CSV table of N, CA and C in Angstrom, one decimal:
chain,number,residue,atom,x,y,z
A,1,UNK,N,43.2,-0.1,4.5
A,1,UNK,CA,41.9,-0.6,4.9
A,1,UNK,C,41.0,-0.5,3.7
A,2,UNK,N,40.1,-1.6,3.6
A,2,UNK,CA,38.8,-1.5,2.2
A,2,UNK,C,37.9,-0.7,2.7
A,3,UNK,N,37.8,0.0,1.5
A,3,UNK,CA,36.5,0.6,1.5
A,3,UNK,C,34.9,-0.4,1.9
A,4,UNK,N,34.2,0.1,2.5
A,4,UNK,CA,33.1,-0.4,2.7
A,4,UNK,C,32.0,-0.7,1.2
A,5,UNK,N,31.7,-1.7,1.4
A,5,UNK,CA,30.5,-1.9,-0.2
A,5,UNK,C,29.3,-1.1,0.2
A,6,UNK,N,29.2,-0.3,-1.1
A,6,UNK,CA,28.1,0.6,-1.1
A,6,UNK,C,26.8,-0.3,-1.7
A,7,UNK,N,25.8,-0.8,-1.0
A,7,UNK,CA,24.7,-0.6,-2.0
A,7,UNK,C,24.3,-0.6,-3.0
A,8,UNK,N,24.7,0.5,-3.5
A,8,UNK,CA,24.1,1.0,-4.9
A,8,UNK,C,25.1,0.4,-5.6
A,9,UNK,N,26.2,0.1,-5.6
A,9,UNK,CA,27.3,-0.7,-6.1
A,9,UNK,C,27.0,-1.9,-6.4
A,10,UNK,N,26.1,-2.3,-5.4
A,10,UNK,CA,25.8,-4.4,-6.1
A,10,UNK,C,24.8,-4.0,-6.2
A,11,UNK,N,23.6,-3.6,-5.9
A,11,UNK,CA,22.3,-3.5,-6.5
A,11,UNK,C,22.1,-2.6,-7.5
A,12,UNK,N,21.1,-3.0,-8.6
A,12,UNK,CA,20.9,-1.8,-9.3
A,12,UNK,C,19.2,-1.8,-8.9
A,13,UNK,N,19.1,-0.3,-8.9
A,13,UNK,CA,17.5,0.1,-8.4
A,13,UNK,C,16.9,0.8,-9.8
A,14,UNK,N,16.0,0.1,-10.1
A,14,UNK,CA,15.2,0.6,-11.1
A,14,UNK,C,14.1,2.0,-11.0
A,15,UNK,N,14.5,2.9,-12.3
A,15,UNK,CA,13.9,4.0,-12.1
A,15,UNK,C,12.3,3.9,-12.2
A,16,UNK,N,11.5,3.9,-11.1
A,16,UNK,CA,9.7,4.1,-11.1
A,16,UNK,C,9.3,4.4,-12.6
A,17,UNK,N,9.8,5.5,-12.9
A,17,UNK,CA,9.4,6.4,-14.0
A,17,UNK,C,9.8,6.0,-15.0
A,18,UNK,N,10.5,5.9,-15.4
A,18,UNK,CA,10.9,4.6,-16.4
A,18,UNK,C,10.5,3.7,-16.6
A,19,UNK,N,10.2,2.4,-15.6
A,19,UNK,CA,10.3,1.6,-15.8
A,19,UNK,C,8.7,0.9,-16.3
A,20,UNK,N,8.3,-0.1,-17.1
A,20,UNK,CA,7.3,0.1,-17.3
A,20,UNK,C,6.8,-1.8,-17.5
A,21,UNK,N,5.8,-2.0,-16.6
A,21,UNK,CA,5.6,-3.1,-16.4
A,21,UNK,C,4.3,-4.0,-17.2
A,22,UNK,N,4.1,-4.8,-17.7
A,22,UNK,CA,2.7,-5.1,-18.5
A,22,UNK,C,2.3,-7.0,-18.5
A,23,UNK,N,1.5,-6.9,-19.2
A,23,UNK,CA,1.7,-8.3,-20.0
A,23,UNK,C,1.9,-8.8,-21.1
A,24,UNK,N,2.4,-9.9,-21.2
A,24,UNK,CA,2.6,-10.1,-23.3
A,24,UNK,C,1.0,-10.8,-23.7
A,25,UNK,N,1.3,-11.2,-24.6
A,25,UNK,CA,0.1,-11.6,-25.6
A,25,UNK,C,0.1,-13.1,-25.0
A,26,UNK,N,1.1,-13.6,-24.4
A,26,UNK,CA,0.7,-14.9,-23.6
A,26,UNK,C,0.2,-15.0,-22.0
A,27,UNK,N,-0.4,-13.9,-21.5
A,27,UNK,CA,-0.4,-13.5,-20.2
A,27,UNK,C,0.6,-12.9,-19.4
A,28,UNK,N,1.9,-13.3,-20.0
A,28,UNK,CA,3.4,-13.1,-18.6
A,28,UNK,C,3.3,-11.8,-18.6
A,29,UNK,N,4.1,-11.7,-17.2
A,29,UNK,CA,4.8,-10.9,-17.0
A,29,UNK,C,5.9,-10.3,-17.6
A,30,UNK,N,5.6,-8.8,-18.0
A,30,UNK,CA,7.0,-8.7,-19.0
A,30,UNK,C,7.1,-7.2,-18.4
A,31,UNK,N,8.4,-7.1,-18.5
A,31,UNK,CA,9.3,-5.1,-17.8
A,31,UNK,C,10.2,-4.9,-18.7
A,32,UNK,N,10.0,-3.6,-19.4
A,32,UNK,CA,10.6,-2.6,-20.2
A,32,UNK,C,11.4,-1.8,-19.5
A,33,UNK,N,12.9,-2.3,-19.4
A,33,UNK,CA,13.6,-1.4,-18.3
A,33,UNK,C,14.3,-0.1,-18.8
A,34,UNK,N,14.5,0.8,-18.4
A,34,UNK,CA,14.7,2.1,-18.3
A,34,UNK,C,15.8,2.0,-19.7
A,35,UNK,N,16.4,1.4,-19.6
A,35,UNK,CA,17.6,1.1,-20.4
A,35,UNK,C,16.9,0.4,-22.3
A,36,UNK,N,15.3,0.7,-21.9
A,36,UNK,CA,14.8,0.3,-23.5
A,36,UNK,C,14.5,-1.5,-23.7
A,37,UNK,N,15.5,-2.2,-23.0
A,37,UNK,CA,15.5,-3.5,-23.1
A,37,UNK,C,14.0,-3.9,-22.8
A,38,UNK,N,13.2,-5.3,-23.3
A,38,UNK,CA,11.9,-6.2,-22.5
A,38,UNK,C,12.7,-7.2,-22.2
A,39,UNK,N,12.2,-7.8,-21.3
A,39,UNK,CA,12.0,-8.8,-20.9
A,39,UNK,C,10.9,-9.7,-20.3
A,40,UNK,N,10.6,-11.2,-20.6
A,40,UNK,CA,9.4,-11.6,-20.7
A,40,UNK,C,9.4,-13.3,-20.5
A,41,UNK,N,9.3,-14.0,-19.8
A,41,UNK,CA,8.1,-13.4,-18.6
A,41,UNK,C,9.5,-13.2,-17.5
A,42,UNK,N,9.0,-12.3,-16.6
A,42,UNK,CA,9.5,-11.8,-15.9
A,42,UNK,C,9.1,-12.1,-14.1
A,43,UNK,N,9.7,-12.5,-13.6
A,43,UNK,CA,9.2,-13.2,-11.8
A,43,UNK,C,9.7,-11.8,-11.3
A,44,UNK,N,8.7,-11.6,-9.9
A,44,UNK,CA,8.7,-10.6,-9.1
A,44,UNK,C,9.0,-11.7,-8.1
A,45,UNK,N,10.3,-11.0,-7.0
A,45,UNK,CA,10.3,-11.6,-5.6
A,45,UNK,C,10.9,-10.7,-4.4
A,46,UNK,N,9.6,-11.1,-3.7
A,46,UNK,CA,9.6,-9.8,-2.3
A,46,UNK,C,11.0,-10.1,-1.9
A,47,UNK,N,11.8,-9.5,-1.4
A,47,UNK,CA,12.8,-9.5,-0.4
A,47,UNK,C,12.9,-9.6,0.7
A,48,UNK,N,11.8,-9.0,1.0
A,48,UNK,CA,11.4,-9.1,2.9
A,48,UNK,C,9.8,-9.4,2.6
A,49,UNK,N,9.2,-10.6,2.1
A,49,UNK,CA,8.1,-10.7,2.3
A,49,UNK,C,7.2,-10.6,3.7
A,50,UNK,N,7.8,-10.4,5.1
A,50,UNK,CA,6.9,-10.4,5.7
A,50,UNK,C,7.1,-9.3,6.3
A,51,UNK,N,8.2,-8.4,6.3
A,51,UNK,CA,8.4,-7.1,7.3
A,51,UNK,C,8.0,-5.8,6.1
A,52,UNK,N,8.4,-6.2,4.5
A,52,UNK,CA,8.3,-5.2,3.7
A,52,UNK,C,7.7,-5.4,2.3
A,53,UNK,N,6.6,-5.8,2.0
A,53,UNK,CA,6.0,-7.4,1.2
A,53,UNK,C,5.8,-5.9,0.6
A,54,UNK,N,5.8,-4.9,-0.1
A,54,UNK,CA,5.7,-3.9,-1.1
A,54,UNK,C,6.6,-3.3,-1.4
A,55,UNK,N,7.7,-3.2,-0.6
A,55,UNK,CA,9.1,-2.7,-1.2
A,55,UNK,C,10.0,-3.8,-1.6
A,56,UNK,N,11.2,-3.5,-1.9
A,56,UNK,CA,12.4,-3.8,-2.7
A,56,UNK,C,11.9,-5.5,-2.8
A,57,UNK,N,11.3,-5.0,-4.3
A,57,UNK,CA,10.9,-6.1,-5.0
A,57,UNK,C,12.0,-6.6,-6.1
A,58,UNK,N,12.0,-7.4,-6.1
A,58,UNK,CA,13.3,-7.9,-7.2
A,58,UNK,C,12.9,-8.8,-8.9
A,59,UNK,N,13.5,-8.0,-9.5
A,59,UNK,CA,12.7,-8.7,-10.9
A,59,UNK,C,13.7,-9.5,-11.6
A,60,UNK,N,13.5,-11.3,-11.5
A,60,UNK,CA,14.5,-12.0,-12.8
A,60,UNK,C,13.9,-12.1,-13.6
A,61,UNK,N,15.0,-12.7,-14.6
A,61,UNK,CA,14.0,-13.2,-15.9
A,61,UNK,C,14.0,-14.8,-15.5
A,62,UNK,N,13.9,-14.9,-17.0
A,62,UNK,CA,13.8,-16.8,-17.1
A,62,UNK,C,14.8,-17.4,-16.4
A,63,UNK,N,16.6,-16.9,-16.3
A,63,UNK,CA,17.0,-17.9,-15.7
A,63,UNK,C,17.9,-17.5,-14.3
A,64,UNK,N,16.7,-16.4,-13.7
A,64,UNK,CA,17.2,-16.1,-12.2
A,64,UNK,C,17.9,-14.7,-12.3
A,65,UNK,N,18.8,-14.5,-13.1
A,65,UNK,CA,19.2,-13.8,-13.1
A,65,UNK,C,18.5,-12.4,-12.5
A,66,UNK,N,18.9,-11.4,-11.7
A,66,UNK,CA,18.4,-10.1,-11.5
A,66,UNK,C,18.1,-8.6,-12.2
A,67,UNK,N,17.5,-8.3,-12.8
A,67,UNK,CA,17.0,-7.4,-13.9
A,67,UNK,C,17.4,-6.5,-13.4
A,68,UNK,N,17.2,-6.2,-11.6
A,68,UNK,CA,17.2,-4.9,-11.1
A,68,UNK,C,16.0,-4.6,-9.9
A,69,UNK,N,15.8,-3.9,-9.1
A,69,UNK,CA,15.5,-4.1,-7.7
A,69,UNK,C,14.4,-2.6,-7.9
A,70,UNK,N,13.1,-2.9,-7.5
A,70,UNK,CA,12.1,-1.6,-7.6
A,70,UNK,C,12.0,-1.3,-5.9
A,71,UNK,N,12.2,-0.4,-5.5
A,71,UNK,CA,12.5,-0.2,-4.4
A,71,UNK,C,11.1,0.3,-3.6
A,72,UNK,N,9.7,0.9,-4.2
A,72,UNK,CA,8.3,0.5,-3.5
A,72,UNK,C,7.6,0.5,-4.5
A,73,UNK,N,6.9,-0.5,-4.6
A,73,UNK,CA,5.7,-0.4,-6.4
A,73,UNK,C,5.0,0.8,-6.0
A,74,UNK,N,4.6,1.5,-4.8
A,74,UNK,CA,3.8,2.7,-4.8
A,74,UNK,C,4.1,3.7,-5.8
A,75,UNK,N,5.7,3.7,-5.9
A,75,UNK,CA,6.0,4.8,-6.6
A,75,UNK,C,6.1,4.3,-8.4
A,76,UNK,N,5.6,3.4,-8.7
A,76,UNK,CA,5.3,3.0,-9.9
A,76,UNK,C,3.9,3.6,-10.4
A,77,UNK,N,4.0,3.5,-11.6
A,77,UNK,CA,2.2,4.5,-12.6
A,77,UNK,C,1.3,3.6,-11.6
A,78,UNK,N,0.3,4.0,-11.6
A,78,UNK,CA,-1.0,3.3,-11.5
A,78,UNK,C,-1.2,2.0,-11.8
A,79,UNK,N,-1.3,2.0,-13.5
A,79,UNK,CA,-1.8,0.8,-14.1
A,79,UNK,C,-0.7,-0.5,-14.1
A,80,UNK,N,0.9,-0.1,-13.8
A,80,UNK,CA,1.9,-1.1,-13.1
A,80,UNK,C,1.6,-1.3,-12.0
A,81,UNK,N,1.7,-0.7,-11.0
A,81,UNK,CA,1.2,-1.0,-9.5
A,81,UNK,C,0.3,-2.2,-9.4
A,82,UNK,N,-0.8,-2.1,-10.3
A,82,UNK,CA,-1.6,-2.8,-10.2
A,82,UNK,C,-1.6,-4.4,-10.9
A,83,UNK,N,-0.9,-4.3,-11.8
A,83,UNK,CA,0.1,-5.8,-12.8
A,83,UNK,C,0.8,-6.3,-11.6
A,84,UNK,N,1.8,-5.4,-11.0
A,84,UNK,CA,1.9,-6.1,-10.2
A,84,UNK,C,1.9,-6.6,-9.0
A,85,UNK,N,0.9,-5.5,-8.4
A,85,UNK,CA,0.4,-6.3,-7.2
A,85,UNK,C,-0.2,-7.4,-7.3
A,86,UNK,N,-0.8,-7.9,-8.7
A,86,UNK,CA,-1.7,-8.9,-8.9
A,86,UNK,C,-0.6,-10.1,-9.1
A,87,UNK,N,0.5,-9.8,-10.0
A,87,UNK,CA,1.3,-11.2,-10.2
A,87,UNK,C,1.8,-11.6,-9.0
A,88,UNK,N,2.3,-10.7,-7.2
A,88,UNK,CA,2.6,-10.8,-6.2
A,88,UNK,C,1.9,-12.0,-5.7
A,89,UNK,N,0.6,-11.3,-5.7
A,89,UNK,CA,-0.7,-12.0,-5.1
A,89,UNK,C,-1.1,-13.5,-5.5
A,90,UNK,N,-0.3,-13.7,-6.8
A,90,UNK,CA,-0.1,-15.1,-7.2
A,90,UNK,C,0.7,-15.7,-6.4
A,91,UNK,N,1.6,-15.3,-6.7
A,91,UNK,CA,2.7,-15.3,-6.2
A,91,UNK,C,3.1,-16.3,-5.2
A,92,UNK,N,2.6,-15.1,-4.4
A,92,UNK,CA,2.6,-15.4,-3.2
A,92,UNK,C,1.2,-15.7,-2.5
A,93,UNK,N,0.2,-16.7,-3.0
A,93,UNK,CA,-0.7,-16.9,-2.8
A,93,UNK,C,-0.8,-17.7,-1.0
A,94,UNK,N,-1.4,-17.1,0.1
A,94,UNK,CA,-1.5,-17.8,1.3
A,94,UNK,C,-2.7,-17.9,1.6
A,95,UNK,N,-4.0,-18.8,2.0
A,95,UNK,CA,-4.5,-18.2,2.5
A,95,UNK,C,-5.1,-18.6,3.5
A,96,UNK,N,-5.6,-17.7,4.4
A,96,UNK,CA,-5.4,-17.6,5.9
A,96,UNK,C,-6.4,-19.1,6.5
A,97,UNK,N,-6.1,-19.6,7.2
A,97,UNK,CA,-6.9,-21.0,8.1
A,97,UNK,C,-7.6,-20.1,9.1
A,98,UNK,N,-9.1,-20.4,9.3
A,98,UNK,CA,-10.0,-19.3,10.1
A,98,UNK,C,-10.4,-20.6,11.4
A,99,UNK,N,-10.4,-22.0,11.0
A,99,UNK,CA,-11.0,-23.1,11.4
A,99,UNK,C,-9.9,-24.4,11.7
A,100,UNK,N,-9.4,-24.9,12.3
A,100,UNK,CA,-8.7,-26.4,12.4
A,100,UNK,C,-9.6,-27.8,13.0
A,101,UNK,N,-10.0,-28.5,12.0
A,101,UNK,CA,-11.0,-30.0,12.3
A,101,UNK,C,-10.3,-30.8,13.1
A,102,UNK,N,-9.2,-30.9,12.5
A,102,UNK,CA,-8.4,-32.5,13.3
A,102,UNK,C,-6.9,-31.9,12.7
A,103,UNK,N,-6.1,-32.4,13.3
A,103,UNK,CA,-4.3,-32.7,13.4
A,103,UNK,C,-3.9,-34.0,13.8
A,104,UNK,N,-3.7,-35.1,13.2
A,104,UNK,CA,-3.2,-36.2,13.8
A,104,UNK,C,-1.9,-36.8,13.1
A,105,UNK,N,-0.8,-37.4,14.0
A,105,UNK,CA,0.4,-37.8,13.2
A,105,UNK,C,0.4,-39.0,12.7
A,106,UNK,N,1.1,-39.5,11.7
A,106,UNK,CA,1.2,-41.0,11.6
A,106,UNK,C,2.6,-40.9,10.5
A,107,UNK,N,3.6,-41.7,10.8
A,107,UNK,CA,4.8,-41.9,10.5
A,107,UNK,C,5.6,-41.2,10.2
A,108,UNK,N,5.5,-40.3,11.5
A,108,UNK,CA,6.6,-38.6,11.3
A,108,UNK,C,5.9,-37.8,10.7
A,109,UNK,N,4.5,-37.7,10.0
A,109,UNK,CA,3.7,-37.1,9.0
A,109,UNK,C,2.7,-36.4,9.7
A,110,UNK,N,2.3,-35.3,10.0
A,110,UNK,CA,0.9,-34.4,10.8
A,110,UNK,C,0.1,-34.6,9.7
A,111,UNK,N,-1.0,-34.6,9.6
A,111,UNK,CA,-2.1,-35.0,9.0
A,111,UNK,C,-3.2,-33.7,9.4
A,112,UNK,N,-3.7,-32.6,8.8
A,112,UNK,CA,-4.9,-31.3,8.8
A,112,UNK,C,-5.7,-31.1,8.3
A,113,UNK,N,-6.4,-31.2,8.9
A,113,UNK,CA,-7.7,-30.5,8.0
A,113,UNK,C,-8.3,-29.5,8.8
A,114,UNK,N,-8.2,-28.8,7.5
A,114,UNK,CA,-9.0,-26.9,8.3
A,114,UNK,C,-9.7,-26.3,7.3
A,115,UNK,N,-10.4,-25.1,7.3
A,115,UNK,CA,-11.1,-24.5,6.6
A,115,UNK,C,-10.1,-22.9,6.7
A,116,UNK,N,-9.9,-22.5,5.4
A,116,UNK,CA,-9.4,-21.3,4.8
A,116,UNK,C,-10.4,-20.2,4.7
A,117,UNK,N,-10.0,-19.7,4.3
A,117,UNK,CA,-10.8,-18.2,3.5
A,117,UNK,C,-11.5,-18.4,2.0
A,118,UNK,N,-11.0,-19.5,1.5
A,118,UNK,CA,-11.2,-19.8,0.2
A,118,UNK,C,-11.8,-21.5,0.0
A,119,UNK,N,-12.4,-21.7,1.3
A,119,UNK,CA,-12.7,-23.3,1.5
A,119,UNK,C,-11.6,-24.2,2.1
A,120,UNK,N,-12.1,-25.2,2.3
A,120,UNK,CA,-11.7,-26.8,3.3
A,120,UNK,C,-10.6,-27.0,2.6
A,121,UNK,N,-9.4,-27.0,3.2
A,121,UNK,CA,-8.1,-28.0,3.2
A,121,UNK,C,-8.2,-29.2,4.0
A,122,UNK,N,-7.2,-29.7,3.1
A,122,UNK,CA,-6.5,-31.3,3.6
A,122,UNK,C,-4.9,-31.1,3.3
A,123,UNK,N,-4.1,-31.1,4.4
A,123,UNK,CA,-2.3,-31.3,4.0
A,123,UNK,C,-1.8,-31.7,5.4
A,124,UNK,N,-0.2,-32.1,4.4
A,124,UNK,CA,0.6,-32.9,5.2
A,124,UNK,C,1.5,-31.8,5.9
A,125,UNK,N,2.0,-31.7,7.4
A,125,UNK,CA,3.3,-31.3,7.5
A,125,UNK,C,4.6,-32.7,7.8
A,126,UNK,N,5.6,-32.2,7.1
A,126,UNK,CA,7.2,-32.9,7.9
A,126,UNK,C,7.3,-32.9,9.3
A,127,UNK,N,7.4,-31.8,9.6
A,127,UNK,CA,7.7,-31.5,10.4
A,127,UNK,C,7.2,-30.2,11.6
A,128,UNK,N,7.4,-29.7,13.3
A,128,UNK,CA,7.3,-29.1,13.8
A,128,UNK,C,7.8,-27.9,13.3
A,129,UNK,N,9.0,-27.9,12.2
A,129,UNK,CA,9.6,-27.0,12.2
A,129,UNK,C,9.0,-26.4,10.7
A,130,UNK,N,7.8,-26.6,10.0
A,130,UNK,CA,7.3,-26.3,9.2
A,130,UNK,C,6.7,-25.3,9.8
A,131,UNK,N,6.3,-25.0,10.7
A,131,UNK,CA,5.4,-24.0,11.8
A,131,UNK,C,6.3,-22.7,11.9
A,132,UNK,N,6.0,-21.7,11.5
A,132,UNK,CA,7.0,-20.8,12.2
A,132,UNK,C,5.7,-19.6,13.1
A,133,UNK,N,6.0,-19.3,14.5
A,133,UNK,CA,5.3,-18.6,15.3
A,133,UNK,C,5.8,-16.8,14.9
A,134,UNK,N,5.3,-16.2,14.8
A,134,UNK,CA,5.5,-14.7,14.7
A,134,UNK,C,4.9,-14.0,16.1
A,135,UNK,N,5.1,-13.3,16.0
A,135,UNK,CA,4.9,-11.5,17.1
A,135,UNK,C,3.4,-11.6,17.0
A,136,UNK,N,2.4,-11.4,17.7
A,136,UNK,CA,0.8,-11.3,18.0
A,136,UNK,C,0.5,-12.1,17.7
A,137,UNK,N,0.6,-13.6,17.7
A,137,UNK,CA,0.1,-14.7,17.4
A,137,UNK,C,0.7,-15.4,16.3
A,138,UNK,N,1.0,-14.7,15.0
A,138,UNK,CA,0.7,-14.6,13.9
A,138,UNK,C,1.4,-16.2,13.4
A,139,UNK,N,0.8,-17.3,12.8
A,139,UNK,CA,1.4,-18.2,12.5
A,139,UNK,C,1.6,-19.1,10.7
A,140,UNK,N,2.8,-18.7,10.6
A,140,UNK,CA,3.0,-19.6,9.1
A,140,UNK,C,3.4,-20.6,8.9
A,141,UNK,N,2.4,-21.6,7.9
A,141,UNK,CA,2.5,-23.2,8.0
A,141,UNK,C,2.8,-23.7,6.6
A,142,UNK,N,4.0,-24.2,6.5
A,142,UNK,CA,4.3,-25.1,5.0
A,142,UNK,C,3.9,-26.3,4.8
A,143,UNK,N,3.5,-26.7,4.2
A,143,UNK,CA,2.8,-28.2,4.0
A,143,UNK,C,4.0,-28.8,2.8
A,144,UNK,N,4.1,-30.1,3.2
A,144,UNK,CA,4.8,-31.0,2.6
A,144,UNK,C,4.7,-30.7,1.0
A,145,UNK,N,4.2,-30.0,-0.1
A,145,UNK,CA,4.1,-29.8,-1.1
A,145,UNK,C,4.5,-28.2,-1.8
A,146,UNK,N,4.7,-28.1,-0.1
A,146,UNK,CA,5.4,-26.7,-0.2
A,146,UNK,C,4.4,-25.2,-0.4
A,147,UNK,N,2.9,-25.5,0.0
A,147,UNK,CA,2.0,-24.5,-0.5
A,147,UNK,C,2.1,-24.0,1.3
A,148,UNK,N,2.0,-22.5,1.6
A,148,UNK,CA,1.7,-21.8,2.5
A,148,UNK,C,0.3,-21.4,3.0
A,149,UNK,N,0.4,-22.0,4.4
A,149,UNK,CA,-0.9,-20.9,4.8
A,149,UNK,C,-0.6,-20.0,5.9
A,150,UNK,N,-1.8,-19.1,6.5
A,150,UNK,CA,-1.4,-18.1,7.3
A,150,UNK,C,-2.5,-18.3,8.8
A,151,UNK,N,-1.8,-18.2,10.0
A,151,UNK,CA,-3.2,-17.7,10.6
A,151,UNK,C,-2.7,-16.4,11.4
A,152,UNK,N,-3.8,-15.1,11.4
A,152,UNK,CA,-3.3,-14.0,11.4
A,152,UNK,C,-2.9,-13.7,13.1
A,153,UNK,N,-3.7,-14.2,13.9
A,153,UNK,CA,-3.7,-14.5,15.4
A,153,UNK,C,-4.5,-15.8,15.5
A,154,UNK,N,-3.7,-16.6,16.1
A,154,UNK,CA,-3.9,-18.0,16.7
A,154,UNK,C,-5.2,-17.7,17.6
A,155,UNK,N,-4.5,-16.3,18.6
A,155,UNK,CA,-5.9,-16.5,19.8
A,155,UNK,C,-6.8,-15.8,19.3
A,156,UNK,N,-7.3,-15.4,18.1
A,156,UNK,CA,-8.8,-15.3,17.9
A,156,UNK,C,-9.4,-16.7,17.4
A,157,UNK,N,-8.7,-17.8,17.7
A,157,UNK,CA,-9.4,-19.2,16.6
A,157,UNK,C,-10.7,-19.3,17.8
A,158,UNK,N,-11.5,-20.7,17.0
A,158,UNK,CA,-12.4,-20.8,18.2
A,158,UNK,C,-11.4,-21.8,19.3
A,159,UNK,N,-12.1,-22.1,20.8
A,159,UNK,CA,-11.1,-22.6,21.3
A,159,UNK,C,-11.1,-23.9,20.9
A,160,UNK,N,-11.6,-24.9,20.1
A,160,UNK,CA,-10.7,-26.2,19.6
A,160,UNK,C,-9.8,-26.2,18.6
A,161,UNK,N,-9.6,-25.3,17.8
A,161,UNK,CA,-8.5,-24.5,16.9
A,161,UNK,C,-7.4,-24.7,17.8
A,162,UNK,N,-7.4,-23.8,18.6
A,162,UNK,CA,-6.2,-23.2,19.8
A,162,UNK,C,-6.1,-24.6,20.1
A,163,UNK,N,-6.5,-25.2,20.9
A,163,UNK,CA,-6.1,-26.7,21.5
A,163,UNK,C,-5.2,-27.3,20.8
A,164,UNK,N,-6.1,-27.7,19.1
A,164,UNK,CA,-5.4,-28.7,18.3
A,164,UNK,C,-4.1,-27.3,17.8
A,165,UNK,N,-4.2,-26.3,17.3
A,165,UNK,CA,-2.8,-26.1,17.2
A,165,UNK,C,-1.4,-25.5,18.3
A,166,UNK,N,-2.1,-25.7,19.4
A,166,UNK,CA,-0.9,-25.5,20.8
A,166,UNK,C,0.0,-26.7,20.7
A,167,UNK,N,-0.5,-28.0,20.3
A,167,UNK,CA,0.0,-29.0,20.7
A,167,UNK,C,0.8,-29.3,19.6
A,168,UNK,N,0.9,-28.1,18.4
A,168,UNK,CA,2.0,-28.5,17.3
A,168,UNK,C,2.9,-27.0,17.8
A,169,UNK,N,3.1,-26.3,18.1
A,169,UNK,CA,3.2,-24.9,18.6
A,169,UNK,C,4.5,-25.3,19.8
């Protein structure tokens, strides 16, 4: 019979304490891993962005490859923590729709306009299945260009919000 795969066997988990995160003189992202090596610029990507969006963060370099897996930035220094919660925050830039004006379709295409947290949108969806519904309302929308937004509970919208987005829902 095989042995069962361990974890720690395909992943490698980078040490907090060691490991040491910054920027270079061009802005990037760059990690000095435990092992002495930089690398630069360096992509952070959540694993479980929506159940565990601060743990087991995963760091490639330029060409995907996996550097090694930080298992919660809490337990990183300070002044890392903060690098990169900020590159995340790019990252994964969403932001939340408080307002929906109009939704109307025209040649397979939904057509939106809403107001954000950060000002008035205009985007396209594909499709119904751009929509995905979560647990307490919670709804995430991809737009044809591929940029995300969020709305945190549907049922606190005002009620012409709720109307125009039940009928994509």
């Amino acid at each position: 019979m095989e042995q069962p795969i361990r974890i720690e066997d395909e992943v490698q988990f980078l040490d907090p304490k060691l490991l040491k995160i910054s920027r270079n003189q061009f802005g990037e992202l760059e990690a000095e891993l435990p092992d002495g090596s930089i690398h630069a610029p360096v992509e952070p990507v959540r694993t479980f962005p929506l159940t565990q969006p601060n743990q087991y963060i995963s760091l490639l370099d330029t060409h995907k490859n996996e550097l090694g897996l930080i298992e919660d930035i809490s337990q990183l220094k300070k002044a890392d923590q903060t690098i990169l919660a900020e590159e995340l925050k790019k990252c994964y830039f969403m932001p939340k729709i408080t307002k929906i004006h109009f939704i109307a379709g025209r040649f397979g295409v939904t057509e939106w306009e809403a107001d954000t947290e950060v000002g008035s949108v205009s985007f396209d969806l594909r499709s119904r299945n751009d929509i995905t519904t979560l647990a307490g309302g919670r709804i995430l929308i991809k737009d044809i260009d591929g940029n995300r937004y969020e709305i945190d509970n549907y049922h606190r919208l005002d009620p012409k919000s709720i109307t125009l987005l039940e009928t994509q829902i």
